PDB file of C-alpha atoms in Angstrom:
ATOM      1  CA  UNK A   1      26.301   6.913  53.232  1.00 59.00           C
ATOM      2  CA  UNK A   2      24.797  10.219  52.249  1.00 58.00           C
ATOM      3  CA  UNK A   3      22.984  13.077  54.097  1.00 57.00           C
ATOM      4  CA  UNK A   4      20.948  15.609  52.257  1.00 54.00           C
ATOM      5  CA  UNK A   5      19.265  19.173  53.210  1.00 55.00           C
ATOM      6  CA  UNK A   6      18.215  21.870  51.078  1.00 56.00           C
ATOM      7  CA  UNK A   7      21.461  23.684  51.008  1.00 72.00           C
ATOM      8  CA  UNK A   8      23.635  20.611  49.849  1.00 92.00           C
ATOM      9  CA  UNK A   9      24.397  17.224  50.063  1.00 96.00           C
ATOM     10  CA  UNK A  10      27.339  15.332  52.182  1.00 96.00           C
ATOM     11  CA  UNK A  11      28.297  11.953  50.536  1.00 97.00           C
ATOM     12  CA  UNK A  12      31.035   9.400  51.603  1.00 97.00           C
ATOM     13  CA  UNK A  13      33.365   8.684  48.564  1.00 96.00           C
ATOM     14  CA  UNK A  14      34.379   4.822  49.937  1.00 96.00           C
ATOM     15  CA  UNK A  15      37.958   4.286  49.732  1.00 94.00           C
ATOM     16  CA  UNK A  16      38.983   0.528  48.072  1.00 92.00           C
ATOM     17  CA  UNK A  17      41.388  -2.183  49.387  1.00 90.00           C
ATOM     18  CA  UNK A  18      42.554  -3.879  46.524  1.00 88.00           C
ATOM     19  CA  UNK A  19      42.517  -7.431  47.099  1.00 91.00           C
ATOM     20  CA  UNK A  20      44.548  -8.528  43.316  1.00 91.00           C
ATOM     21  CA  UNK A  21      45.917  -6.173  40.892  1.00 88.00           C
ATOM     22  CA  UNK A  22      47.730  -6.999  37.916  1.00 93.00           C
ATOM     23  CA  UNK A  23      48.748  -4.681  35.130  1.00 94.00           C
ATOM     24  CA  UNK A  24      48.471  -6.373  31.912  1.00 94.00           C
ATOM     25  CA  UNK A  25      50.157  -4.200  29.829  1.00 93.00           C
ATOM     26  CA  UNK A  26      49.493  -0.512  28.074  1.00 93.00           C
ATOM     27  CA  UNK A  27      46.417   0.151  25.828  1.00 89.00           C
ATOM     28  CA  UNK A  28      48.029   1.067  22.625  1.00 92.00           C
ATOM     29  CA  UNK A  29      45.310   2.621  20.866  1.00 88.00           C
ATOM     30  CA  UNK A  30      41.819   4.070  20.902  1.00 84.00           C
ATOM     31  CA  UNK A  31      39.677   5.972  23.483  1.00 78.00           C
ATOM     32  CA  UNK A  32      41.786   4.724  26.471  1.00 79.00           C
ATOM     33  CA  UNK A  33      45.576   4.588  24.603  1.00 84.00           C
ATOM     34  CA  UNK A  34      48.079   5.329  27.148  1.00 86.00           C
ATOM     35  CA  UNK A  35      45.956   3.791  30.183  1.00 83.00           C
ATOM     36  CA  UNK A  36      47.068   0.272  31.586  1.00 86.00           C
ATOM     37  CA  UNK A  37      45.057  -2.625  31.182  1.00 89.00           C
ATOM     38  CA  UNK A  38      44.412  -4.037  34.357  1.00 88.00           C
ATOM     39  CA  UNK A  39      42.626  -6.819  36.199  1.00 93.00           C
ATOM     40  CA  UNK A  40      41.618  -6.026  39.413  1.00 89.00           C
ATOM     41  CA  UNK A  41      39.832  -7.169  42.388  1.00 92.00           C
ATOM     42  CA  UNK A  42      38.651  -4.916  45.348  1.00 90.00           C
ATOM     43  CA  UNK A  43      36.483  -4.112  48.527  1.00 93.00           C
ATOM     44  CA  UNK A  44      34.825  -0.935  48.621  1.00 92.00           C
ATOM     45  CA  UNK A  45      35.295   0.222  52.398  1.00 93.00           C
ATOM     46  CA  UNK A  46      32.686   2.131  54.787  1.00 94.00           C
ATOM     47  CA  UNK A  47      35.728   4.811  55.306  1.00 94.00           C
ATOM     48  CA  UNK A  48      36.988   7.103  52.801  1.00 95.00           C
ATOM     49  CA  UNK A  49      36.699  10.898  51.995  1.00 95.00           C
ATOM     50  CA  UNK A  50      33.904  12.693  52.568  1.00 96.00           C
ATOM     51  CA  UNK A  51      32.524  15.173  50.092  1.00 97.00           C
ATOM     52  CA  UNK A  52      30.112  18.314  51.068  1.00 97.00           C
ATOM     53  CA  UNK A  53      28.884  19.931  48.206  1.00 97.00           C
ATOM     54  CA  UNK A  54      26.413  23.252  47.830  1.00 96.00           C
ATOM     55  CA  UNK A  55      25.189  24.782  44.807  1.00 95.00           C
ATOM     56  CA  UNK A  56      25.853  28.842  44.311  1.00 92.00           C
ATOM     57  CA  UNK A  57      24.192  31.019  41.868  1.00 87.00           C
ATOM     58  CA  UNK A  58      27.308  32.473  40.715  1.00 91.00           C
ATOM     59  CA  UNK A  59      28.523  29.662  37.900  1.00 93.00           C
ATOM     60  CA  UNK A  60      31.811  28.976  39.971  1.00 94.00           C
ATOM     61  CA  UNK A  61      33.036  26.047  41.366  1.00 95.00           C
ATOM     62  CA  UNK A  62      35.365  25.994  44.361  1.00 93.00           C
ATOM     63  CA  UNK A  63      36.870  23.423  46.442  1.00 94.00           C
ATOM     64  CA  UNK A  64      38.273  23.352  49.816  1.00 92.00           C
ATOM     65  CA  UNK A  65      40.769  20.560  51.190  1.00 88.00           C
ATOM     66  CA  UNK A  66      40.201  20.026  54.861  1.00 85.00           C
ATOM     67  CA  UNK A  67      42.556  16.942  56.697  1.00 80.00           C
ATOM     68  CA  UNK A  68      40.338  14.829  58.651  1.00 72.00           C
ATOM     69  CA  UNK A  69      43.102  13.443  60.567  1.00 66.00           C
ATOM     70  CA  UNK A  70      45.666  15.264  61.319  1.00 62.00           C
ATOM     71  CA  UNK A  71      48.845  12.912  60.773  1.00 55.00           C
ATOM     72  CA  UNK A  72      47.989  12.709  57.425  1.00 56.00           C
ATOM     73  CA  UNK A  73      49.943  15.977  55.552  1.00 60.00           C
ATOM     74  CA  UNK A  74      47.656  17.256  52.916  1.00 60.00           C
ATOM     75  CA  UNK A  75      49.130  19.463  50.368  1.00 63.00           C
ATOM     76  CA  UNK A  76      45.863  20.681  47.581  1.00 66.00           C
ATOM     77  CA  UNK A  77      46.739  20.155  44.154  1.00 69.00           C
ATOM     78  CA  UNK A  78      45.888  22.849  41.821  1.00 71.00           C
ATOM     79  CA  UNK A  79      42.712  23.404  40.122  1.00 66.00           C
ATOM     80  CA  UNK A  80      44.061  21.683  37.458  1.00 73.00           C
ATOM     81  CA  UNK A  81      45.248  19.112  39.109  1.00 80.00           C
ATOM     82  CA  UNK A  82      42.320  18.447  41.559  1.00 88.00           C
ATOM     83  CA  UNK A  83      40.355  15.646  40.250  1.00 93.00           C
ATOM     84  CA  UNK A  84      37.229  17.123  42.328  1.00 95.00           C
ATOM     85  CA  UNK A  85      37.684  20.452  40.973  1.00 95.00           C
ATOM     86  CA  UNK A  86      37.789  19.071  37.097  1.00 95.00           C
ATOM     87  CA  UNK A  87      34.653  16.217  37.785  1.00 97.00           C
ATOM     88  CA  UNK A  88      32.732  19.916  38.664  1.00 97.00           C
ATOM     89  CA  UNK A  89      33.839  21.850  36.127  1.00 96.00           C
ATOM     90  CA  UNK A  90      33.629  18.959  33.622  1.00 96.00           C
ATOM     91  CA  UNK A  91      29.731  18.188  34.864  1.00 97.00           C
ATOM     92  CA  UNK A  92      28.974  21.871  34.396  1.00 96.00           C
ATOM     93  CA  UNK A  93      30.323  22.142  30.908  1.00 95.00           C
ATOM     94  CA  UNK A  94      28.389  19.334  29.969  1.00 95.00           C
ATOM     95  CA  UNK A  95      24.992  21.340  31.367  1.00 94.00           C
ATOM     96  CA  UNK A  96      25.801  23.910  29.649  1.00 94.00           C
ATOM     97  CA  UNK A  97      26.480  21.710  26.283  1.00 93.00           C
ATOM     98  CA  UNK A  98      22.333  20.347  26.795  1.00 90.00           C
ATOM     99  CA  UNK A  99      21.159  23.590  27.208  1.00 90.00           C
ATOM    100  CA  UNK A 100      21.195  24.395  30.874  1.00 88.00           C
ATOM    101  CA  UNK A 101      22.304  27.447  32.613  1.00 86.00           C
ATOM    102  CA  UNK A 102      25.449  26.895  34.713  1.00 86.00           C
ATOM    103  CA  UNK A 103      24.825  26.793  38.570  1.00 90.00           C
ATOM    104  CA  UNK A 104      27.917  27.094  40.722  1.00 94.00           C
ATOM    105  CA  UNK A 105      29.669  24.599  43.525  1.00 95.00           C
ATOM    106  CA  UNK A 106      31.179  24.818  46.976  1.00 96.00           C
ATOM    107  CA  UNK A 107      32.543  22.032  47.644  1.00 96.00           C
ATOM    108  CA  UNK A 108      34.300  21.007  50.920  1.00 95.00           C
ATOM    109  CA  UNK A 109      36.496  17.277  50.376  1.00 94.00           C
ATOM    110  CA  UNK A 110      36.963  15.817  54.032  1.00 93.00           C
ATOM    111  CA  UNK A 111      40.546  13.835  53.114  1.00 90.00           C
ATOM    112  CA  UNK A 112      40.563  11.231  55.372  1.00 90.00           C
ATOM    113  CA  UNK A 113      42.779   8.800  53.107  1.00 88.00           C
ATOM    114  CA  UNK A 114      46.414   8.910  51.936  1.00 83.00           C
ATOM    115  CA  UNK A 115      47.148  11.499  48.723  1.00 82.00           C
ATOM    116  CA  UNK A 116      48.935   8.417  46.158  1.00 79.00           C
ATOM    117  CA  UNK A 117      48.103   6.219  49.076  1.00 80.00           C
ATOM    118  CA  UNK A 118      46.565   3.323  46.392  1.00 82.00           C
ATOM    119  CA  UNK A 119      42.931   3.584  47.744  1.00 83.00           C
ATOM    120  CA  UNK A 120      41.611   5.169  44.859  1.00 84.00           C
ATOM    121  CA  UNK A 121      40.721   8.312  46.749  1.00 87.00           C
ATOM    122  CA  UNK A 122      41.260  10.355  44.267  1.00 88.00           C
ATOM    123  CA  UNK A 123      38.974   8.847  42.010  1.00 92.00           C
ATOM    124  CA  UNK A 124      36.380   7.915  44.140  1.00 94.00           C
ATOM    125  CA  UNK A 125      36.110  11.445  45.547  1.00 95.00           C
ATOM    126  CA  UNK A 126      35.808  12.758  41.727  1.00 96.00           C
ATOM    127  CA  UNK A 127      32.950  10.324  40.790  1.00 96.00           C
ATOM    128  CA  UNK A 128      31.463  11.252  44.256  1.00 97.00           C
ATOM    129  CA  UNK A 129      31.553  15.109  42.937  1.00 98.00           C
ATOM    130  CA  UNK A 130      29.972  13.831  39.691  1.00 98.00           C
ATOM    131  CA  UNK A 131      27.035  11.974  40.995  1.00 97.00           C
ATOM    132  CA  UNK A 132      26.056  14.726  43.818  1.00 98.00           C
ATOM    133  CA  UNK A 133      26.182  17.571  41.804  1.00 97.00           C
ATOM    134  CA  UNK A 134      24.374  16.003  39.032  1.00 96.00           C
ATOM    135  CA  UNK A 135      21.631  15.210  41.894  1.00 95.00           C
ATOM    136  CA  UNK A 136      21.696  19.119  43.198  1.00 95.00           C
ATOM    137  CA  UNK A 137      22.163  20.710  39.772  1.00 94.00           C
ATOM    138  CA  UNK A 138      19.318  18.588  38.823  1.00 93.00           C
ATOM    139  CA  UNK A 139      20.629  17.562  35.529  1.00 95.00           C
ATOM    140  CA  UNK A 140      19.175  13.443  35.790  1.00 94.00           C
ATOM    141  CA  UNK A 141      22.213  12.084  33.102  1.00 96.00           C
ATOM    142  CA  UNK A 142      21.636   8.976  33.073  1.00 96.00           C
ATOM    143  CA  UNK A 143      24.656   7.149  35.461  1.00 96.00           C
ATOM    144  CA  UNK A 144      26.724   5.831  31.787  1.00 96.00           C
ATOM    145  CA  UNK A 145      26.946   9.518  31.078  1.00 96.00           C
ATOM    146  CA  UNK A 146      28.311  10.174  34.266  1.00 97.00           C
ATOM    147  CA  UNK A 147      30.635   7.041  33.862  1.00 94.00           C
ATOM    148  CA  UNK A 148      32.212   8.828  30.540  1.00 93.00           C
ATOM    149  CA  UNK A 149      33.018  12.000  32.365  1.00 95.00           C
ATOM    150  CA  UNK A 150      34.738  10.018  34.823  1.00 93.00           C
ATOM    151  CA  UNK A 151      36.406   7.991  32.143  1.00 89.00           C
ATOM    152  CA  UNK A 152      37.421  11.368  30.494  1.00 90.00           C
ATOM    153  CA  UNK A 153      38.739  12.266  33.497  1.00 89.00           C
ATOM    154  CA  UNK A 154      41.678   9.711  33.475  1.00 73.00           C
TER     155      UNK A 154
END
């Protein structure tokens, strides 16, 4: 579910359900050392976070937590900690890498699900960011691209 205008875009970032998880074990070397191996099986859901995003000339990117229910206690992680702050910043530096100027962000995240709540709301808000500002920046990488940021991303 999407809805776009000419100032920015508004995109649902689906929470899962996992259905089976099992953790294998620890990657012990390469590109993904330190991750777990897991096999997994999962529903995407039609509820989730909700991420509003508008591009600003100015090349910064900011990002505003807003609870959409109120029982749920939302405390924002820092910039350096906010996966949707680092999927912007980590889309704009690679712009900048092929040669474009850097445009800017606002980005409002709607936080409808549980912070460490196992929904993979974290993550599915930060590849939200990644493919809607890679729409409104107009970059076109090609969705594997996208899918190493992500991966990059941890």
């Amino acid at each position: 579910m999407s809805d776009t205008n000419i100032f920015g875009k508004r995109e649902l970032a689906p929470a899962k359900l996992n259905l089976f998880l099992h953790i294998n074990g620890r990657i012990t070397h390469g590109d993904f050392q330190g991750y777990h191996e897991l096999q997994t099986y999962f529903q995407l859901l039609t509820y989730g976070d909700w991420i509003h995003a508008e591009v600003t000339q100015k090349p910064e990117i900011t990002v505003e937590w807003r609870a959409g229910d109120e029982s749920l206690e939302h405390k924002p992680p820092s910039a350096r900690d906010d996966l949707v702050y680092r999927a912007a910043h980590l889309l704009q530096q690679a712009a900048i890498q092929q040669g474009d100027s850097p445009l800017g962000a606002r980005i409002r995240l709607q936080k409808n699900t549980p912070v460490g709540g196992g929904m993979g709301g974290g993550s599915s808000a930060a590849a939200t960011t990644l493919r809607v500002l890679n729409e409104l920046w107009a970059l076109n990488l090609p969705p594997t691209d996208l899918q190493q940021l992500g991966v990059r991303l941890g």
